[in-house]
Coordinates of C-alpha atoms and ligand atoms in Angstrom, one line a residue:
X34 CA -8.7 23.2 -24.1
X35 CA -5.1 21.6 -24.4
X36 CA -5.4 18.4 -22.1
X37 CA -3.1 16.0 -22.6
X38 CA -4.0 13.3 -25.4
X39 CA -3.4 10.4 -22.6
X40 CA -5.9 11.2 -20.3
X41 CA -9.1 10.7 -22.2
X42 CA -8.5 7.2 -21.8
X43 CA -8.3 7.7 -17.9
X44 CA -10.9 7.2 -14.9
X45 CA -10.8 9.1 -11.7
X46 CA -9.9 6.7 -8.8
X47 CA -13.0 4.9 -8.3
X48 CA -13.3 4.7 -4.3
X49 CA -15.3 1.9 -2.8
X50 CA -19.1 2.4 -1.0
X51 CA -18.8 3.9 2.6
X52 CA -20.2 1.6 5.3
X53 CA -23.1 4.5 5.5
X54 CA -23.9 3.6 2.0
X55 CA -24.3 0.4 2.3
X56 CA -26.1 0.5 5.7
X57 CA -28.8 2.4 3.7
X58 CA -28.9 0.0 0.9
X59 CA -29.0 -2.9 2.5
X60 CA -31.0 -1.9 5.7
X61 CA -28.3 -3.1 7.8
X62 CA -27.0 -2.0 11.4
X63 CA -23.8 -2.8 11.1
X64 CA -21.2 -3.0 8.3
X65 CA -17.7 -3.5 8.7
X66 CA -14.8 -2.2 5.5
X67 CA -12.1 -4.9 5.6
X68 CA -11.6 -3.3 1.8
X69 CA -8.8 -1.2 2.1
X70 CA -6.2 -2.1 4.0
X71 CA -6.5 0.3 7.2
X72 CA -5.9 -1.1 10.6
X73 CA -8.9 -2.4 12.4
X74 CA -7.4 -1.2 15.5
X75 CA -7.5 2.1 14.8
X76 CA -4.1 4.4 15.9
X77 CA -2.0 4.5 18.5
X78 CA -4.2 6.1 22.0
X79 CA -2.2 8.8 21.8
X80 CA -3.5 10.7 18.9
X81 CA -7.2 10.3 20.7
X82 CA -5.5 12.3 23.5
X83 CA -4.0 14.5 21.2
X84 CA -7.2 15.3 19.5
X85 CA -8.9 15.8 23.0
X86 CA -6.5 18.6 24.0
X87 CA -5.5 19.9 20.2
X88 CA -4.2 23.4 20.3
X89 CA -3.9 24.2 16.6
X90 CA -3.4 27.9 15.2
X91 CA -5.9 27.5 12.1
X92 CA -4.9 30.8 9.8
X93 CA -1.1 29.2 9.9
X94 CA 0.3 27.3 6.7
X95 CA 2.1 24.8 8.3
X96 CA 5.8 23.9 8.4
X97 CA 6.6 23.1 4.5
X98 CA 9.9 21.1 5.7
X99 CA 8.0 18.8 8.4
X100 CA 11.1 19.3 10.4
X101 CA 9.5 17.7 13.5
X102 CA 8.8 14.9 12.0
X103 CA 11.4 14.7 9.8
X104 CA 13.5 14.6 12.5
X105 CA 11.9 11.7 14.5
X106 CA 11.8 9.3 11.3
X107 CA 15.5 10.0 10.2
X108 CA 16.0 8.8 13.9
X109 CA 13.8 6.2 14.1
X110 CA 15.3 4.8 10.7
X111 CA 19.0 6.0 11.3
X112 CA 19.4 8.2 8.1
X113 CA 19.9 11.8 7.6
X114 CA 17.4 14.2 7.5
X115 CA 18.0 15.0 3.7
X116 CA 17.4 11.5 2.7
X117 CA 13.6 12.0 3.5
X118 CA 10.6 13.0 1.2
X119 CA 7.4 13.7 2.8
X120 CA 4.0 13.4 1.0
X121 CA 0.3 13.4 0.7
X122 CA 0.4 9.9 1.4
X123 CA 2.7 7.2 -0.8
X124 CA -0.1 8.3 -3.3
X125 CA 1.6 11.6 -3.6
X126 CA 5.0 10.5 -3.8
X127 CA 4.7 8.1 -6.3
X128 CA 2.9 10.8 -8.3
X129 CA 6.1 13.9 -7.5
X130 CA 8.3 10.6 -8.8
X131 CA 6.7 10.2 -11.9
X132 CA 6.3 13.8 -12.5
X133 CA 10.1 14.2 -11.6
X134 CA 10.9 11.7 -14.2
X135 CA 8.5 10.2 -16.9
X136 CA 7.4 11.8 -20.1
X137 CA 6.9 10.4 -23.6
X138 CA 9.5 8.3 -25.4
X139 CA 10.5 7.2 -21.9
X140 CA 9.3 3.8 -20.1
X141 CA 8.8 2.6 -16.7
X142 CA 8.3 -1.2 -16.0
X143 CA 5.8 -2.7 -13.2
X144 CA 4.0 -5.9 -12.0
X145 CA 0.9 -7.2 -13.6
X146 CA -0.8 -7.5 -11.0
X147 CA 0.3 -4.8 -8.9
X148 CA -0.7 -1.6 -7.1
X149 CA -2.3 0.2 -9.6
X150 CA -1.1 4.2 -9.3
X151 CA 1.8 3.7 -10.7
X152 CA 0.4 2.4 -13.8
X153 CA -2.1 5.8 -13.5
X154 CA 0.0 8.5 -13.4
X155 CA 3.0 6.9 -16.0
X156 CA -0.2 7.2 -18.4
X157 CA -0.7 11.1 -17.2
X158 CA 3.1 11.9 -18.1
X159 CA 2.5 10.0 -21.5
X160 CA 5.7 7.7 -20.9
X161 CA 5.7 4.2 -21.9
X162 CA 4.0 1.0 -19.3
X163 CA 6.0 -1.9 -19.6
X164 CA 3.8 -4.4 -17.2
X165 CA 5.3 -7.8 -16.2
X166 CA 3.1 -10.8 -15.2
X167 CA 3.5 -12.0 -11.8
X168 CA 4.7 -15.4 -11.6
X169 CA 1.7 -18.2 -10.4
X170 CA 3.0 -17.6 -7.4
X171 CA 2.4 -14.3 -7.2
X172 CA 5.7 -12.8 -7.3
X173 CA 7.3 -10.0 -9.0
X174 CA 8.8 -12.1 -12.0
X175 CA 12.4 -10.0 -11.4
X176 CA 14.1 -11.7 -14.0
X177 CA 11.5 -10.8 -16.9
X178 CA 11.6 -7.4 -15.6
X179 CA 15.3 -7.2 -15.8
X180 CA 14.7 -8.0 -19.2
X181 CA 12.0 -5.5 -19.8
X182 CA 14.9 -2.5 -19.6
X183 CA 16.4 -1.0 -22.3
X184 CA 18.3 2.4 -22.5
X185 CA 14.7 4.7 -22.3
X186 CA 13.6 2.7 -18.8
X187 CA 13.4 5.3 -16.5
X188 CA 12.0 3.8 -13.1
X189 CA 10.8 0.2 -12.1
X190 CA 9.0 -0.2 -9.6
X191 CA 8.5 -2.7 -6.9
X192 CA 5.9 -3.6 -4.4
X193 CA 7.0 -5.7 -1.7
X194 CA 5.2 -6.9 0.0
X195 CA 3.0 -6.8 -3.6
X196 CA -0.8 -5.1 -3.2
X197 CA -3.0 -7.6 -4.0
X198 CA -1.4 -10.6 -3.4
X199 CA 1.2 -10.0 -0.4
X200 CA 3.7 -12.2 -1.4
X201 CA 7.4 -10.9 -0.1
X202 CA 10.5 -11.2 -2.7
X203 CA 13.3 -13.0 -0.9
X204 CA 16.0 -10.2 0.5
X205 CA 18.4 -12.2 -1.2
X206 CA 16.9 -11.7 -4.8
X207 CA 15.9 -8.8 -4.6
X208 CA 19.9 -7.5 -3.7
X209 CA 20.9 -9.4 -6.9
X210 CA 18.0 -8.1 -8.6
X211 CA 19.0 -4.5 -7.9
X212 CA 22.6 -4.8 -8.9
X213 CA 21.9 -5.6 -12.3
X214 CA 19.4 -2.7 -12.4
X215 CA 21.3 0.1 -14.5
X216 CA 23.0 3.2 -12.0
X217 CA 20.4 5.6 -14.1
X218 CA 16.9 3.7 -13.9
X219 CA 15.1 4.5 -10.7
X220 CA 14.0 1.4 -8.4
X221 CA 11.2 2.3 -6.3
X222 CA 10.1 -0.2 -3.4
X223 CA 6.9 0.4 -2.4
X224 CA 6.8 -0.8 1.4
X225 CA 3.7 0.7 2.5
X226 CA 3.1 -3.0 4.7
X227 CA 6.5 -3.4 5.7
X228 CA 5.7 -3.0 9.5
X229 CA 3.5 -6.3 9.1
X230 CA 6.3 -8.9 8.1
X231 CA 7.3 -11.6 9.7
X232 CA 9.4 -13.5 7.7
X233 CA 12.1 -14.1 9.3
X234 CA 14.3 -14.1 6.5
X235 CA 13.8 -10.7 5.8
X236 CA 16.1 -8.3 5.4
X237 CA 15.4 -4.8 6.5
X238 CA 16.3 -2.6 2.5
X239 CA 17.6 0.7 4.0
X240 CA 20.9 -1.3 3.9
X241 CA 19.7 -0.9 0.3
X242 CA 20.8 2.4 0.1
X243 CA 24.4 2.0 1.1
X244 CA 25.1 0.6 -2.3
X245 CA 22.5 1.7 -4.4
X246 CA 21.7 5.8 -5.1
X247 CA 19.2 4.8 -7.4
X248 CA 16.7 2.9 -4.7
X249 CA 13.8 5.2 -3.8
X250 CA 11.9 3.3 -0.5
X251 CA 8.0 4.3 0.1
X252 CA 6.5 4.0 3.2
X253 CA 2.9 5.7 4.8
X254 CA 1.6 6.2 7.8
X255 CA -1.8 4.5 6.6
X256 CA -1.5 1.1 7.2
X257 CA -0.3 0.1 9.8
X258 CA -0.1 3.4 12.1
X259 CA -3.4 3.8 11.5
X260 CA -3.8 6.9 10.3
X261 CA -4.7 6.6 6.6
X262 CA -7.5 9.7 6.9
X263 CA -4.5 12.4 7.5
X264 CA -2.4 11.4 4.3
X265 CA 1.3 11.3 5.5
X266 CA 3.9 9.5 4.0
X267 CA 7.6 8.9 3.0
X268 CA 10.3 8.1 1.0
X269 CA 13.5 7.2 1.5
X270 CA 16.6 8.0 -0.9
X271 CA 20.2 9.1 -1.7
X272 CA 20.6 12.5 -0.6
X273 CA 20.9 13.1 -4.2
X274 CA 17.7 11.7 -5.5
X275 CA 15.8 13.7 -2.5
X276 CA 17.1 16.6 -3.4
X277 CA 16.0 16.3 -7.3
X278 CA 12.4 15.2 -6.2
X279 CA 12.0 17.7 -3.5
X280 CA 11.4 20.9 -6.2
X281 CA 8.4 19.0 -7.7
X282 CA 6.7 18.6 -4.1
X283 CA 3.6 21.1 -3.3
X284 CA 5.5 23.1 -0.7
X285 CA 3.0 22.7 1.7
X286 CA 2.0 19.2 1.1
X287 CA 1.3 17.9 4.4
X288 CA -1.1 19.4 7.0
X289 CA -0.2 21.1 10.9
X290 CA -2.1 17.7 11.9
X291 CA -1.2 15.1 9.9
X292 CA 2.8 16.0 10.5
X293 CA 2.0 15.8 14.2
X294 CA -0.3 13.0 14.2
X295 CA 2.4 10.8 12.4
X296 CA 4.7 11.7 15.0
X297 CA 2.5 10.5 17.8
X298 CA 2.0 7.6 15.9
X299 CA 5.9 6.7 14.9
X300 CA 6.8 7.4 19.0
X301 CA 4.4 4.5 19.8
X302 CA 5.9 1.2 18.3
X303 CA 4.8 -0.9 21.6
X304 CA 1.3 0.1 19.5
X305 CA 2.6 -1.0 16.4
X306 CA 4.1 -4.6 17.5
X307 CA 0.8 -5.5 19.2
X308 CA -0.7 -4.1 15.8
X309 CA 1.0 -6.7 13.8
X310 CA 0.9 -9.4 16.2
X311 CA -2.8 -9.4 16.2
X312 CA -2.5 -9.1 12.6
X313 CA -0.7 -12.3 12.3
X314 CA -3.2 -14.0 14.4
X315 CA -5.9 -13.0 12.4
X316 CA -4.0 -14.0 9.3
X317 CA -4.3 -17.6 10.5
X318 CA -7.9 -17.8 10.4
X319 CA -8.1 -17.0 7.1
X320 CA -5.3 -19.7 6.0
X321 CA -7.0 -22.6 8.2
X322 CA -10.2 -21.5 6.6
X323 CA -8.9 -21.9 2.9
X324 CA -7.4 -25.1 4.4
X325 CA -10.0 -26.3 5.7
X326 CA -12.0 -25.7 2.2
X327 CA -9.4 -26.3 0.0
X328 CA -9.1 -22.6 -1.5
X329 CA -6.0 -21.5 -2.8
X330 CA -4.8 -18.0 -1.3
X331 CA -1.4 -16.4 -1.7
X332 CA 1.0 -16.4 1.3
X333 CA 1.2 -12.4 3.0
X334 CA 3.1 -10.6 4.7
X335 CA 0.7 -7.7 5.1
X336 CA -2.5 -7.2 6.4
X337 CA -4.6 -8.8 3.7
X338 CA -4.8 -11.7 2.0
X339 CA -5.9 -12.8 -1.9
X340 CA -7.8 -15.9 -1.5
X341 CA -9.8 -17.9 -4.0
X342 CA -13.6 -18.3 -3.3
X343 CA -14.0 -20.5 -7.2
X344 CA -17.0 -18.5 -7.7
X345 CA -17.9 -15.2 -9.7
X346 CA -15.8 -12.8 -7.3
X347 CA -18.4 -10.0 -7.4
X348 CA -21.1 -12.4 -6.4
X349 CA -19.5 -13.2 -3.5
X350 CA -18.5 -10.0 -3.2
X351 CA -22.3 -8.9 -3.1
X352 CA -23.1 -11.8 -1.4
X353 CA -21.1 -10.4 2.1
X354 CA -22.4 -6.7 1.3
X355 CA -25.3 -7.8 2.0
X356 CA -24.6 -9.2 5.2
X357 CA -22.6 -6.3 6.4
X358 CA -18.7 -7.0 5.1
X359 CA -17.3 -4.6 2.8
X360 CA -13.9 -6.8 0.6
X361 CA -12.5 -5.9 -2.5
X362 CA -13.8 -8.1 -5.3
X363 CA -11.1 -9.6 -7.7
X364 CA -12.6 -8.7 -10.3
X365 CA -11.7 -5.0 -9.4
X366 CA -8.3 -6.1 -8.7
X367 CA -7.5 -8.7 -11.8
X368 CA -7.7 -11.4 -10.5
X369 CA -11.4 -13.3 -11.2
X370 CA -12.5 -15.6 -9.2
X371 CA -10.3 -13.8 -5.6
X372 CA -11.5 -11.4 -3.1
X373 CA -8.8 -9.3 -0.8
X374 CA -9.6 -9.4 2.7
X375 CA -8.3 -6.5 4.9
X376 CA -7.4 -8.8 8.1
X377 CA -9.7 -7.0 10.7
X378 CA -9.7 -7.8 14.8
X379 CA -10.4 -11.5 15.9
X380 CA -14.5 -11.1 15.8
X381 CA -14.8 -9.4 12.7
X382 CA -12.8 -12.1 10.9
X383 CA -14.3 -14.9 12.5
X384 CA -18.1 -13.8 11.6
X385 CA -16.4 -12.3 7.7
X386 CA -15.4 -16.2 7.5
X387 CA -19.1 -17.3 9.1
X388 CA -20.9 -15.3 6.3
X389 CA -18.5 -16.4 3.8
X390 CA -19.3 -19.6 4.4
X391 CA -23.3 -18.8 3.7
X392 CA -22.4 -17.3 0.7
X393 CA -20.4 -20.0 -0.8
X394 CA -23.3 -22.3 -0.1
X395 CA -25.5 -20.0 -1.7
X396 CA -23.0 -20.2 -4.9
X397 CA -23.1 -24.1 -4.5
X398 CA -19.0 -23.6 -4.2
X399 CA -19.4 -25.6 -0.2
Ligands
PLP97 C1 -2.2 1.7 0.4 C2 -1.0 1.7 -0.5 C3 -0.4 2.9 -0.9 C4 -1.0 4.3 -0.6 O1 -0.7 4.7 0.6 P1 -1.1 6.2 1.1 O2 0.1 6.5 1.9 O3 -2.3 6.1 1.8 O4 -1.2 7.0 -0.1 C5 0.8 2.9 -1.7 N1 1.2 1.7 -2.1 C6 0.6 0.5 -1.7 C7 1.2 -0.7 -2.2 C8 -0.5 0.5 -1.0 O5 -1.1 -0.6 -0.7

């Protein structure tokens, strides 16, 4: 059959073991994922209650426009209703980007090390990937991206804060940045952690917009709502730019449940501060534990962090599979000789960092 050329050199997304798989294989009673980013703490109560008293009309396609919702986030976020795009997750609207926009003898220019579907589906629509290298601090080199661009760039995109390392670009950079971005290439900020900053130099990018018809914002409801199983996110655009996308978008993209689960979730922001106060509490026993053992690890603003463990990564990787902690071995990411931590509630980080510390004996690192 007539596949496209570009994808025999792809892989489907590998996902990581379930904690069921590796209770079986490793006998164990307990096994906590701090792998993939989701909030230990679950969602907000109110979708348990929801759940409990669900009245859901099953043979019903749900509402294509997500007007409910729709309506509550261009609230929430003070924009119209038209400058919204709903998807399948950010998964799905990075993919109804690239779809909108790449094909061959175009390019689109990215971080190297960065999150890693928009790399995926530039290959599927056979344009060109122009990947930057981070700088050693783990930033978005902006400056060698700028350079990057030439008159068949079609979209650059950002992650900030960057998955895997969590580092934040200044606001003030990244405004310059974007005004020397070309009116016709697409800049895509990938925010999917932006309810965990705390910098306090930080600079909200919906003002962004104002200015700037070419910035395309992406944000989920998996991280930090909690409620990365149901798939729902969005961008945020130009009226314009939303109104090109939308055609490309499944019409029925989002589920009866997940539309009203991401409402529940979006009305409880009390949730959502205590969320990522916890989070930034937990993300201080990690930094006095590299401290403490002199391990380099890249400053986040998000609810993981990159951290050094000067070892093989997927033997120390193994090493806490073993004892029941599921991490994302560098290796998997780029970056030998790192593990990504999701930050998980109090208890689970303190005994991660317990078990850590057994392993890095058993590697002769401590
Ligand atoms: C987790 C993640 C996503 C995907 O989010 P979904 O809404 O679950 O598809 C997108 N971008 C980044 C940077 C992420 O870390």
């Amino acid at each position: 059959m007539k596949f496209k050329q570009q994808i025999n050199g792809l892989h489907a997304y590998q996902p990581g073991k379930t904690t069921d798989e590796v209770k079986k294989m490793f006998n164990l009673e307990k096994v906590t994922k701090l792998a993939s980013n989701e909030n230990p703490y679950g969602a907000s109560p109110k979708v348990k209650e929801y759940f409990a008293n669900a009245n859901i009309d099953f043979a019903i396609y749900p509402d294509g426009y997500a007007s409910n919702l729709r309506a509550a986030v261009a609230n929430h976020l003070n924009v119209s209703e038209k400058q919204l795009l709903f998807g399948n997750g950010s998964d799905e609207n990075i993919l109804i980007v690239s779809r909108a926009i790449l094909r061959p003898g175009l390019n689109t220019i990215m971080a190297d090390l960065t999150f890693g579907q928009y790399k995926h589906n530039a290959v599927v629509e056979g344009a060109e990937v122009r990947e930057i290298p981070l700088t050693k601090n783990g930033e978005h080199d902006l400056n060698n991206m700028l350079a990057a661009i030439d008159e068949n760039t079609a979209i650059i995109w950002v992650c900030n804060p960057n998955n895997p390392t969590g580092t934040l670009i200044p606001s003030d950079k990244l405004k310059q940045f974007i005004e020397k971005v070309p009116n016709d290439v697409l800049i895509v900020l990938d925010e999917a952690y932006t309810e965990y900053i705390t910098d306090s130099n930080y600079k909200d990018s919906l003002g962004l917009l104002e200015n700037h018809p070419n910035v395309l914002i992406m944000r989920t409801f998996s991280k930090a709502y909690g409620l990365a199983s149901f798939r729902i996110g969005y961008a945020i655009g130009s009226e314009s730019v939303i109104a090109q996308l939308e055609p490309t978008r499944e019409p029925f993209n989002n589920t009866v449940i997940s539309q009203q689960v991401a409402l529940l979730g979006l009305e409880d922001q009390a949730f959502i501060n205590e969320c990522k106060e916890k989070n930034n509490a937990g993300k201080a026993q990690y930094v006095t534990y590299c401290n403490e053992r002199n391990l380099h690890y890249f400053p986040s603003q998000t609810n993981f962090i990159l951290m050094e463990v000067k070892a093989d990564s997927d033997a120390v990787f193994q090493g806490l599979m073993k004892r029941g902690f599921i991490v994302r071995s560098g290796n998997a990411l780029g970056k030998q000789g790192y593990l990504r931590i999701t930050i998980g509630t109090e208890q689970q980080n303190s005994e991660l960092l317990e078990k850590l510390d057994e392993v890095l004996k058993e590697e002769g690192v401590l």
